[in-house]
CSV table of C-alpha atoms in Angstrom, one decimal:
chain,number,residue,atom,x,y,z
R,1,MET,CA,75.6,-105.9,-126.9
R,2,ARG,CA,76.6,-108.8,-124.7
R,3,VAL,CA,78.1,-106.3,-122.2
R,4,ARG,CA,74.9,-104.2,-122.1
R,5,VAL,CA,72.7,-107.3,-121.7
R,6,LEU,CA,74.9,-108.7,-119.0
R,7,GLY,CA,75.0,-105.3,-117.3
R,8,VAL,CA,71.2,-105.1,-117.1
R,9,LEU,CA,70.9,-108.8,-116.0
R,10,GLY,CA,73.7,-108.2,-113.4
R,11,ILE,CA,71.8,-105.2,-111.9
R,12,LEU,CA,68.6,-107.1,-111.8
R,13,SER,CA,70.2,-110.1,-110.2
R,14,LEU,CA,72.0,-107.8,-107.7
R,15,LEU,CA,68.8,-106.2,-106.7
R,16,LEU,CA,67.2,-109.6,-106.3
R,17,VAL,CA,70.0,-110.9,-104.1
R,18,LEU,CA,70.1,-107.7,-102.0
R,19,GLY,CA,66.3,-107.9,-101.5
R,20,LEU,CA,66.5,-111.5,-100.5
R,21,ALA,CA,69.5,-110.9,-98.2
R,22,TYR,CA,67.7,-107.9,-96.5
R,23,SER,CA,64.7,-110.0,-95.9
R,24,LEU,CA,66.7,-112.8,-94.3
R,25,LEU,CA,68.7,-110.4,-92.1
R,26,SER,CA,65.6,-108.5,-91.1
R,27,ALA,CA,63.8,-111.7,-90.2
R,28,GLY,CA,66.9,-112.9,-88.2
R,29,SER,CA,67.2,-109.6,-86.3
R,30,ARG,CA,63.5,-109.6,-85.4
R,31,GLU,CA,63.6,-113.2,-84.3
R,32,LEU,CA,66.6,-112.7,-82.0
R,33,THR,CA,65.2,-109.5,-80.7
R,34,GLN,CA,61.9,-111.1,-79.9
R,35,GLU,CA,63.5,-114.1,-78.3
R,36,LEU,CA,65.6,-111.9,-76.1
R,37,GLN,CA,62.7,-109.6,-75.2
R,38,ILE,CA,60.4,-112.5,-74.2
R,39,ASN,CA,63.1,-114.0,-72.0
R,40,ARG,CA,64.0,-110.8,-70.2
R,41,VAL,CA,60.5,-109.5,-69.8
R,42,ALA,CA,59.6,-112.8,-68.2
R,43,SER,CA,62.6,-112.4,-65.8
R,44,LEU,CA,61.6,-108.8,-65.1
R,45,ASN,CA,58.0,-109.8,-64.3
R,46,ARG,CA,59.4,-112.6,-62.0
R,47,LEU,CA,61.6,-110.1,-60.1
R,48,ALA,CA,58.7,-107.6,-59.9
R,49,GLN,CA,56.5,-110.3,-58.3
R,50,VAL,CA,59.2,-111.3,-55.8
R,51,ALA,CA,59.8,-107.6,-55.0
R,52,SER,CA,56.1,-107.0,-54.4
R,53,GLU,CA,56.0,-110.0,-52.0
R,54,ALA,CA,59.1,-108.7,-50.3
R,55,ALA,CA,57.6,-105.3,-49.9
R,56,ALA,CA,54.4,-106.8,-48.4
R,57,SER,CA,56.3,-108.9,-45.9
R,58,ASN,CA,59.2,-106.5,-45.5
R,59,ASP,CA,61.6,-109.4,-46.0
R,60,TRP,CA,64.1,-108.5,-48.7
R,61,THR,CA,66.3,-111.6,-48.3
R,62,VAL,CA,64.6,-113.7,-50.8
R,63,LEU,CA,64.6,-110.9,-53.4
R,64,GLN,CA,68.3,-110.2,-52.9
R,65,THR,CA,69.0,-113.9,-53.3
R,66,GLU,CA,66.9,-114.1,-56.4
R,67,MET,CA,68.7,-111.0,-57.8
R,68,ASP,CA,72.2,-112.4,-57.1
R,69,SER,CA,71.3,-115.7,-58.7
R,70,TYR,CA,70.1,-114.0,-61.8
R,71,SER,CA,73.1,-111.7,-62.1
R,72,ASN,CA,75.5,-114.6,-61.6
R,73,LEU,CA,73.7,-116.7,-64.3
R,74,TYR,CA,73.3,-114.0,-67.0
R,75,GLY,CA,75.9,-111.4,-66.0
R,76,GLU,CA,73.3,-108.7,-66.1
R,77,GLY,CA,72.7,-105.9,-63.5
R,78,ILE,CA,69.5,-105.5,-61.5
R,79,LEU,CA,68.3,-102.5,-59.5
R,80,VAL,CA,65.2,-102.5,-57.2
R,81,HIS,CA,64.1,-99.1,-55.9
R,82,THR,CA,61.5,-98.6,-53.1
R,83,GLN,CA,60.6,-95.6,-51.0
R,84,ASP,CA,63.2,-96.5,-48.3
R,85,ARG,CA,65.9,-98.6,-50.0
R,86,VAL,CA,67.7,-99.6,-53.2
R,87,LEU,CA,68.7,-103.2,-53.8
R,88,ALA,CA,71.4,-103.8,-56.4
R,89,SER,CA,73.0,-106.8,-58.0
R,90,GLY,CA,75.6,-106.9,-60.7
R,91,SER,CA,77.4,-103.9,-62.1
R,92,LEU,CA,74.5,-101.7,-63.0
R,93,ASP,CA,75.2,-98.1,-61.9
R,94,PRO,CA,72.1,-96.4,-60.4
R,95,ASN,CA,73.6,-92.9,-61.2
R,96,ARG,CA,73.5,-93.5,-65.0
R,97,ALA,CA,71.2,-91.1,-66.7
R,98,ASP,CA,69.3,-93.8,-68.6
R,99,VAL,CA,68.9,-95.7,-65.3
R,100,LYS,CA,67.4,-92.7,-63.6
R,101,ASP,CA,65.0,-92.2,-66.6
R,102,ALA,CA,64.0,-95.8,-66.4
R,103,PHE,CA,63.2,-95.4,-62.6
R,104,PHE,CA,61.3,-92.2,-63.2
R,105,ASN,CA,59.1,-93.7,-65.9
R,106,ALA,CA,58.5,-96.8,-63.8
R,107,SER,CA,57.5,-94.6,-60.9
R,108,LEU,CA,54.8,-93.1,-63.2
R,109,ASN,CA,53.7,-96.7,-63.9
R,110,LEU,CA,55.1,-96.5,-67.4
R,111,SER,CA,56.7,-99.9,-68.0
R,112,LEU,CA,59.6,-100.2,-70.5
R,113,THR,CA,59.4,-103.8,-71.6
R,114,SER,CA,60.3,-103.6,-75.3
R,115,VAL,CA,63.9,-104.1,-76.6
R,116,GLU,CA,65.1,-102.1,-79.6
R,117,PRO,CA,65.9,-104.1,-82.8
R,118,LEU,CA,69.3,-105.7,-82.6
R,119,TRP,CA,72.2,-104.9,-85.1
R,120,PRO,CA,75.5,-106.7,-85.4
R,121,LEU,CA,77.3,-103.6,-84.1
R,122,GLY,CA,76.1,-101.1,-81.6
R,123,PRO,CA,75.4,-100.8,-77.8
R,124,SER,CA,75.8,-104.2,-76.1
R,125,SER,CA,73.2,-103.5,-73.4
R,126,ARG,CA,69.5,-102.4,-73.2
R,127,LEU,CA,67.3,-101.5,-70.2
R,128,VAL,CA,63.9,-102.8,-69.4
R,129,SER,CA,61.9,-101.6,-66.3
R,130,ARG,CA,58.5,-101.8,-64.7
R,131,SER,CA,56.9,-100.9,-61.4
R,132,PHE,CA,55.5,-103.3,-58.8
R,133,GLY,CA,52.8,-102.8,-56.1
R,134,SER,CA,49.0,-102.7,-56.1
R,135,ALA,CA,46.6,-101.3,-58.6
R,136,ASN,CA,46.3,-98.1,-56.6
R,137,GLN,CA,49.8,-97.7,-55.3
R,138,VAL,CA,53.3,-98.1,-56.8
R,139,LEU,CA,55.6,-99.6,-54.2
R,140,GLY,CA,58.8,-99.6,-56.2
R,141,GLU,CA,60.5,-100.0,-59.5
R,142,VAL,CA,62.7,-102.8,-61.0
R,143,VAL,CA,65.3,-102.0,-63.7
R,144,LEU,CA,67.0,-104.9,-65.5
R,145,GLU,CA,70.0,-104.5,-67.8
R,146,VAL,CA,69.8,-106.7,-70.8
R,147,ASP,CA,73.1,-108.0,-72.2
R,148,THR,CA,72.7,-108.1,-76.0
R,149,ALA,CA,76.3,-109.2,-76.8
R,150,PRO,CA,75.5,-112.9,-77.2
R,151,ALA,CA,72.6,-112.1,-79.4
R,152,GLN,CA,74.6,-109.7,-81.4
R,153,ALA,CA,77.3,-112.3,-81.9
R,154,LYS,CA,74.7,-114.7,-83.3
R,155,LEU,CA,73.5,-111.9,-85.5
R,156,ARG,CA,77.0,-111.2,-86.8
R,157,THR,CA,77.4,-114.9,-87.6
R,158,LEU,CA,74.0,-114.8,-89.5
R,159,TRP,CA,75.1,-111.7,-91.4
R,160,LEU,CA,78.4,-113.4,-92.4
R,161,LEU,CA,76.6,-116.5,-93.6
R,162,VAL,CA,74.0,-114.5,-95.5
R,163,ILE,CA,76.7,-112.3,-97.1
R,164,VAL,CA,78.7,-115.3,-98.2
R,165,ALA,CA,75.6,-117.0,-99.5
R,166,ALA,CA,74.6,-113.7,-101.3
R,167,VAL,CA,78.0,-113.5,-103.0
R,168,VAL,CA,77.9,-117.1,-104.1
R,169,LEU,CA,74.3,-116.7,-105.3
R,170,GLU,CA,75.2,-113.5,-107.2
R,171,ALA,CA,78.2,-115.2,-108.8
R,172,GLY,CA,76.0,-118.1,-109.8
R,173,LEU,CA,73.3,-115.8,-111.3
R,174,LEU,CA,75.9,-113.9,-113.2
R,175,LEU,CA,77.4,-117.1,-114.5
R,176,LEU,CA,74.0,-118.3,-115.5
R,177,ALA,CA,73.2,-114.9,-117.1
R,178,ALA,CA,76.5,-115.1,-119.1
R,179,ARG,CA,75.6,-118.6,-120.3
R,180,VAL,CA,72.1,-117.7,-121.2
R,181,THR,CA,73.2,-114.4,-122.9
R,182,GLY,CA,75.8,-116.3,-124.8
R,183,TRP,CA,73.3,-118.9,-125.9
R,184,VAL,CA,70.9,-116.2,-127.1
R,185,LEU,CA,73.5,-113.7,-128.6
R,186,ARG,CA,75.9,-116.2,-130.1
R,187,PRO,CA,73.5,-116.9,-133.1
R,188,ILE,CA,72.9,-113.1,-133.4
R,189,HIS,CA,76.7,-112.4,-133.7
R,190,ARG,CA,77.0,-115.3,-136.1
R,191,LEU,CA,74.2,-113.9,-138.2
R,192,ASN,CA,75.9,-110.5,-138.2
R,193,SER,CA,79.2,-111.9,-139.3
R,194,ALA,CA,77.4,-113.9,-142.0
R,195,VAL,CA,75.7,-110.8,-143.3
R,196,LEU,CA,79.0,-108.9,-143.4
R,197,GLU,CA,80.6,-111.8,-145.2
R,198,LEU,CA,77.7,-112.0,-147.6
R,199,GLU,CA,78.0,-108.3,-148.3
R,200,ALA,CA,81.8,-108.5,-148.8
R,201,ILE,CA,82.2,-111.7,-150.9
R,202,GLY,CA,78.6,-112.6,-152.0
R,203,SER,CA,78.6,-115.9,-150.1
R,204,MET,CA,78.7,-117.2,-146.6
R,205,GLN,CA,79.3,-120.4,-144.7
R,206,GLN,CA,76.6,-122.8,-143.5
R,207,LEU,CA,75.2,-121.5,-140.2
R,208,PRO,CA,74.8,-124.0,-137.4
R,209,GLN,CA,71.3,-124.5,-136.1
R,210,ASP,CA,71.5,-123.5,-132.4
R,211,GLY,CA,70.1,-121.0,-130.0
R,212,PRO,CA,66.4,-120.1,-129.4
R,213,PRO,CA,63.9,-121.5,-132.0
R,214,GLU,CA,63.3,-118.1,-133.5
R,215,LEU,CA,67.0,-117.6,-134.2
R,216,ARG,CA,67.4,-121.1,-135.6
R,217,GLU,CA,64.6,-120.4,-138.0
R,218,LEU,CA,66.2,-117.0,-138.9
R,219,SER,CA,69.6,-118.8,-139.5
R,220,ARG,CA,67.9,-121.3,-141.8
R,221,SER,CA,66.2,-118.4,-143.8
R,222,LEU,CA,69.5,-116.5,-144.0
R,223,THR,CA,71.4,-119.6,-145.2
R,224,THR,CA,68.7,-120.2,-147.9
R,225,MET,CA,68.9,-116.6,-149.0
R,226,ALA,CA,72.7,-116.6,-149.1
R,227,ALA,CA,72.7,-119.7,-151.2
R,228,ALA,CA,70.3,-118.0,-153.6
R,229,VAL,CA,72.4,-114.9,-153.8
R,230,GLN,CA,75.6,-117.0,-154.3
R,231,GLU,CA,73.9,-119.0,-157.1
R,232,SER,CA,72.7,-115.7,-158.7
R,233,LEU,CA,76.2,-114.2,-158.6
R,234,ASP,CA,77.8,-117.4,-159.9
R,235,GLN,CA,75.3,-117.4,-162.8
R,236,GLN,CA,76.1,-113.7,-163.5
R,237,ARG,CA,79.8,-114.4,-163.6
R,238,GLN,CA,79.3,-117.5,-165.7
R,239,LEU,CA,77.0,-115.5,-168.1
R,240,ILE,CA,79.7,-112.8,-168.5
R,241,ALA,CA,82.4,-115.3,-169.1
R,242,ASP,CA,80.3,-117.5,-171.5
R,243,THR,CA,79.1,-114.5,-173.4
R,244,SER,CA,82.5,-113.0,-173.8
R,245,HIS,CA,83.9,-116.4,-174.8
R,246,GLN,CA,81.1,-117.1,-177.3
R,247,LEU,CA,81.4,-113.7,-178.9
R,248,ARG,CA,85.0,-114.3,-179.7
R,249,ASN,CA,84.2,-116.7,-182.5
R,250,PRO,CA,81.9,-114.4,-184.5
R,251,VAL,CA,84.2,-111.5,-183.8
R,252,ALA,CA,87.2,-113.5,-185.0
R,253,ALA,CA,85.3,-114.5,-188.1
R,254,LEU,CA,84.4,-110.9,-188.8
R,255,ARG,CA,88.0,-110.0,-188.3
R,256,LEU,CA,89.1,-112.6,-190.8
R,257,ARG,CA,86.5,-111.5,-193.4
R,258,ALA,CA,87.4,-107.8,-192.9
R,259,ASP,CA,91.1,-108.6,-193.4
R,260,LEU,CA,90.3,-110.6,-196.6
R,261,LEU,CA,88.1,-107.8,-197.8
R,262,GLN,CA,90.8,-105.3,-197.2
R,263,LEU,CA,93.3,-107.3,-199.2
R,264,GLN,CA,90.8,-107.5,-202.1
R,265,LEU,CA,90.0,-103.8,-202.2
R,266,THR,CA,92.6,-101.9,-204.3
R,267,ASP,CA,90.9,-98.6,-204.8
R,268,GLY,CA,91.4,-95.8,-202.3
R,269,PRO,CA,87.7,-95.1,-201.4
R,270,GLY,CA,87.1,-98.8,-200.7
R,271,ARG,CA,90.1,-99.2,-198.5
R,272,GLU,CA,89.2,-96.1,-196.6
R,273,GLY,CA,85.6,-97.3,-196.1
R,274,ILE,CA,86.8,-100.6,-194.4
R,275,GLN,CA,88.9,-98.7,-191.8
R,276,PRO,CA,85.9,-97.8,-189.5
R,277,VAL,CA,84.9,-101.4,-189.6
R,278,LEU,CA,88.3,-102.5,-188.5
R,279,ALA,CA,88.4,-99.8,-185.8
R,280,GLU,CA,85.1,-101.0,-184.4
R,281,LEU,CA,86.3,-104.6,-184.4
R,282,ASP,CA,89.4,-103.5,-182.5
R,283,ARG,CA,87.1,-101.8,-180.0
R,284,VAL,CA,84.9,-104.9,-179.6
R,285,GLU,CA,87.9,-107.2,-179.1
R,286,GLY,CA,89.4,-104.8,-176.6
R,287,LEU,CA,86.1,-104.7,-174.7
R,288,LEU,CA,85.8,-108.5,-174.7
R,289,ASP,CA,89.4,-108.8,-173.4
R,290,GLY,CA,88.6,-106.2,-170.7
R,291,VAL,CA,85.4,-107.9,-169.6
R,292,LEU,CA,87.1,-111.3,-169.3
R,293,THR,CA,90.0,-109.7,-167.4
R,294,LEU,CA,87.6,-107.9,-165.1
R,295,ALA,CA,85.6,-111.1,-164.4
R,296,THR,CA,88.9,-112.8,-163.5
R,297,ALA,CA,90.0,-109.9,-161.2
R,298,GLU,CA,86.6,-109.8,-159.4
R,299,ASN,CA,86.7,-113.6,-158.9
R,300,ARG,CA,90.2,-113.2,-157.4
R,301,LEU,CA,88.9,-110.4,-155.2
R,302,SER,CA,86.1,-112.7,-153.9
R,303,GLU,CA,88.6,-115.5,-153.3
R,304,GLY,CA,90.9,-113.1,-151.4
R,305,GLN,CA,88.2,-111.8,-149.2
R,306,ALA,CA,87.0,-115.3,-148.5
R,307,ARG,CA,90.4,-116.2,-147.3
R,308,GLN,CA,90.5,-113.2,-145.0
R,309,ALA,CA,87.1,-114.2,-143.6
R,310,VAL,CA,88.5,-117.7,-142.8
R,311,GLY,CA,91.2,-116.3,-140.6
R,312,PRO,CA,95.0,-116.6,-140.1
R,313,SER,CA,95.1,-120.3,-141.0
R,314,SER,CA,94.5,-119.5,-144.7
R,315,PRO,CA,97.4,-120.0,-147.1
R,316,ALA,CA,100.0,-117.2,-147.4
R,317,ARG,CA,100.1,-115.2,-150.6
R,318,ALA,CA,103.1,-115.4,-153.0
R,319,ARG,CA,105.9,-112.9,-152.5
R,320,ALA,CA,106.7,-110.3,-155.2
R,321,ASN,CA,109.6,-107.9,-155.7
R,322,PRO,CA,107.8,-104.6,-156.8
R,323,ALA,CA,111.0,-102.9,-158.0
R,324,LEU,CA,112.0,-105.8,-160.3
R,325,ILE,CA,108.5,-106.2,-161.7
R,326,ALA,CA,108.2,-102.4,-162.3
R,327,GLN,CA,111.5,-102.3,-164.2
R,328,GLU,CA,110.4,-105.3,-166.4
R,329,GLU,CA,107.1,-103.6,-167.2
R,330,LEU,CA,108.9,-100.3,-168.0
R,331,GLU,CA,111.0,-102.2,-170.6
R,332,ARG,CA,107.9,-103.8,-172.1
R,333,ALA,CA,106.1,-100.4,-172.3
R,334,GLY,CA,109.1,-98.7,-174.0
R,335,ALA,CA,107.9,-99.4,-177.5
R,336,ALA,CA,104.4,-98.0,-176.9
R,337,ALA,CA,105.9,-95.0,-175.2
R,338,ALA,CA,108.3,-94.3,-178.1
R,339,LEU,CA,105.4,-94.3,-180.6
R,340,ASN,CA,103.7,-91.2,-179.0
R,341,GLY,CA,106.8,-89.6,-177.7
R,342,THR,CA,106.3,-90.4,-174.0
R,343,THR,CA,109.4,-90.5,-171.8
R,344,LEU,CA,109.6,-93.3,-169.2
R,345,VAL,CA,111.6,-92.6,-166.1
R,346,TRP,CA,112.5,-95.0,-163.3
R,347,GLY,CA,112.4,-93.2,-159.9
R,348,PRO,CA,114.7,-93.4,-157.0
R,349,GLU,CA,115.9,-96.9,-156.0
R,350,PRO,CA,114.2,-98.2,-152.8
R,351,ALA,CA,116.5,-98.7,-149.8
R,352,GLY,CA,117.3,-102.4,-149.8
R,353,ASP,CA,115.3,-105.3,-151.1
R,354,VAL,CA,111.6,-104.7,-150.7
R,355,GLU,CA,109.1,-107.5,-151.0
R,356,LEU,CA,105.4,-107.7,-150.5
R,357,ASP,CA,102.6,-110.3,-150.3
R,358,CYS,CA,101.2,-110.2,-153.8
R,359,ASN,CA,100.9,-112.5,-156.8
R,360,PRO,CA,103.8,-111.5,-159.1
R,361,LEU,CA,101.8,-112.0,-162.3
R,362,GLU,CA,98.9,-109.9,-161.0
R,363,LEU,CA,101.2,-107.2,-159.8
R,364,ALA,CA,102.8,-107.1,-163.3
R,365,GLN,CA,99.3,-106.9,-164.8
R,366,MET,CA,98.5,-104.0,-162.5
R,367,VAL,CA,101.7,-102.1,-163.3
R,368,GLY,CA,101.2,-102.8,-167.1
R,369,GLU,CA,97.6,-101.4,-167.0
R,370,LEU,CA,98.7,-98.3,-165.1
R,371,LEU,CA,101.7,-97.7,-167.5
R,372,GLY,CA,99.5,-98.2,-170.6
R,373,ASN,CA,96.9,-95.7,-169.1
R,374,ALA,CA,99.6,-93.1,-168.4
R,375,ILE,CA,101.3,-93.5,-171.8
R,376,LYS,CA,97.9,-93.0,-173.5
R,377,TYR,CA,96.8,-89.9,-171.7
R,378,ALA,CA,100.2,-88.3,-171.2
R,379,ALA,CA,101.3,-88.5,-174.8
R,380,GLY,CA,104.5,-86.5,-175.4
R,381,GLY,CA,105.0,-86.1,-171.6
R,382,THR,CA,106.9,-88.0,-168.8
R,383,VAL,CA,105.8,-91.0,-166.9
R,384,GLU,CA,107.7,-91.9,-163.7
R,385,VAL,CA,107.6,-95.2,-161.9
R,386,SER,CA,108.9,-95.5,-158.4
R,387,VAL,CA,108.8,-97.9,-155.4
R,388,GLY,CA,108.9,-96.7,-151.8
R,389,SER,CA,108.0,-97.7,-148.3
R,390,GLY,CA,106.4,-96.1,-145.3
R,391,PRO,CA,105.4,-97.1,-141.8
R,392,GLY,CA,104.1,-100.6,-142.2
R,393,GLU,CA,103.5,-100.3,-146.0
R,394,VAL,CA,105.1,-100.6,-149.4
R,395,HIS,CA,103.8,-98.4,-152.3
R,396,LEU,CA,104.4,-98.4,-156.1
R,397,ASP,CA,103.7,-95.1,-157.9
R,398,VAL,CA,103.0,-94.5,-161.6
R,399,SER,CA,102.9,-90.7,-162.1
R,400,ASP,CA,102.5,-88.7,-165.3
R,401,ASP,CA,102.4,-85.0,-166.2
R,402,GLY,CA,99.4,-85.3,-168.5
R,403,PRO,CA,96.0,-83.5,-168.1
R,404,GLY,CA,95.1,-85.6,-165.1
R,405,LEU,CA,91.6,-85.7,-163.6
R,406,PRO,CA,89.7,-83.1,-161.5
R,407,ALA,CA,89.3,-84.0,-157.8
R,408,GLU,CA,85.6,-84.7,-158.1
R,409,GLN,CA,86.3,-87.4,-160.8
R,410,LEU,CA,89.0,-89.3,-159.0
R,411,ALA,CA,86.5,-91.4,-157.0
R,412,SER,CA,84.6,-92.4,-160.2
R,413,ALA,CA,87.8,-93.5,-162.0
R,414,VAL,CA,87.6,-97.1,-160.7
R,415,ALA,CA,83.9,-97.6,-161.7
R,416,ARG,CA,83.2,-100.0,-164.6
R,417,PHE,CA,83.1,-98.5,-168.1
R,418,TRP,CA,83.6,-95.0,-166.7
R,419,ARG,CA,85.3,-92.5,-169.0
R,420,ALA,CA,86.2,-89.0,-168.2
R,421,PRO,CA,84.0,-86.6,-170.3
R,422,GLN,CA,87.1,-84.8,-171.6
R,423,HIS,CA,88.7,-88.1,-172.8
R,424,ARG,CA,85.6,-89.7,-174.5
R,425,GLY,CA,87.2,-89.1,-177.9
R,426,MET,CA,90.2,-91.4,-177.1
R,427,ALA,CA,90.1,-95.2,-177.6
R,428,GLY,CA,89.5,-97.2,-174.5
R,429,THR,CA,87.0,-99.4,-172.6
R,430,GLY,CA,86.9,-97.8,-169.2
R,431,LEU,CA,87.9,-101.0,-167.5
R,432,GLY,CA,91.6,-100.5,-166.9
R,433,MET,CA,91.4,-98.8,-163.5
R,434,THR,CA,88.6,-101.1,-162.4
R,435,ILE,CA,90.8,-104.1,-163.1
R,436,VAL,CA,93.7,-102.7,-161.2
R,437,ASP,CA,91.5,-101.8,-158.3
R,438,ARG,CA,90.0,-105.3,-158.0
R,439,LEU,CA,93.4,-107.0,-158.4
R,440,ALA,CA,94.9,-104.7,-155.7
R,441,ARG,CA,92.1,-105.5,-153.3
R,442,ALA,CA,92.3,-109.2,-154.1
R,443,ASN,CA,96.0,-109.1,-152.9
R,444,GLY,CA,95.3,-107.1,-149.8
R,445,GLY,CA,96.3,-103.8,-151.3
R,446,GLU,CA,94.6,-100.6,-152.4
R,447,LEU,CA,94.7,-98.3,-155.4
R,448,VAL,CA,94.9,-94.6,-154.5
R,449,LEU,CA,94.5,-91.9,-157.2
R,450,SER,CA,95.6,-88.4,-156.6
R,451,ALA,CA,96.5,-85.2,-158.6
R,452,VAL,CA,100.0,-84.2,-159.4
R,453,GLN,CA,101.0,-80.5,-159.3
R,454,PRO,CA,100.8,-78.5,-161.5
R,455,HIS,CA,99.0,-81.2,-163.6
R,456,GLY,CA,99.0,-84.9,-164.0
R,457,LEU,CA,97.8,-88.0,-162.2
R,458,ARG,CA,99.5,-90.3,-159.6
R,459,ALA,CA,98.3,-93.9,-159.3
R,460,ARG,CA,99.6,-95.5,-156.2
R,461,LEU,CA,99.4,-99.2,-155.3
R,462,VAL,CA,99.6,-99.5,-151.5
R,463,PHE,CA,100.3,-102.8,-149.8
R,464,ARG,CA,100.7,-103.6,-146.1
R,465,ARG,CA,104.0,-105.1,-145.1
């Protein structure tokens, strides 16, 4: 936007400077031309008067002296033509075509006393002519060569000064336009960045009050709105955390009473009737744990995006060895895999030590969630964990040969509480993939889900080097 505005202002300022320069140059050219014309026409009239007196007295000495004096002073040629003689002074050639035309027009009593407008470059001489004699009879013609070189030199100097002044003026106008554009657009860019920051992390920094009054008022309004949004989000997060925490006490009490009741029941139907209650309690406890974990992950995501918005001066993340963490999580998941007959496989070893910028505890949590998800849905199958690297990235894969997900469901798998229709009968909260996605993004990574042929699911954690 700044470039477009500067382009428009630059074109307008250029047109203004060109118009002003053209006006000055045109006025200078007219002034020099008029001054030269007045002087030379006065000299032409003087010579015509002397020539008329000489023709009347038939004494041409005074005229010749006058002509020689003029030519010596100005370096311009003069020709006087009468019926019986031609008087010349200077280097004006009487055989030139334009000289002959001037004589012919003067003989017809058509005076040529105007000088064409001067330009810095071009012919350095002009001709003016007129006849002399009585009102009824033309006795002769006078042709004067006007040397325009000195006037053209002055005009070139004027052009140079005007061009230099125009360049300086244009540079000054562009600089002024840049400052004004920056003054106007800087708050707009700051507002845009603040809106993007608000969209990304739900909060934004205090906007400085500068720029035009309308933009200052808009900055104040946006800051107030952002504070309200941030307060609302904080209240929502706090509500989730408080609710989950407060529900733990009654759920724990229910768990204790259910366990005591189960111990007191000795008959078969009574013990079977308590099992659905225990299953629902397990489901509620798992849901509470998942909600708290998700709230923590989303809070970490907000913190990570806020650090990215601050810039390169933000603190560096902790370093983690993905291969070592994946092997540790494989060992922890061994017991759960053995219960449903799932085989855990460690993939090819990565070439050399591979490290990435990620919180080790959170990376372990992500791998544990992915392994638990794969073991549950690929029961009796094979789950493979591998670490690899590509151009500028490190990835950790958890692949299984279970039923997987159709392509149209992969994008929905990271949504809160989403469960695949074909897996609704299995225990779960629908928060596992959501937690992994938020933690991966909080650490500058990405969770990518894809299908495995002929069937299965690959969950890949991608981190930039």
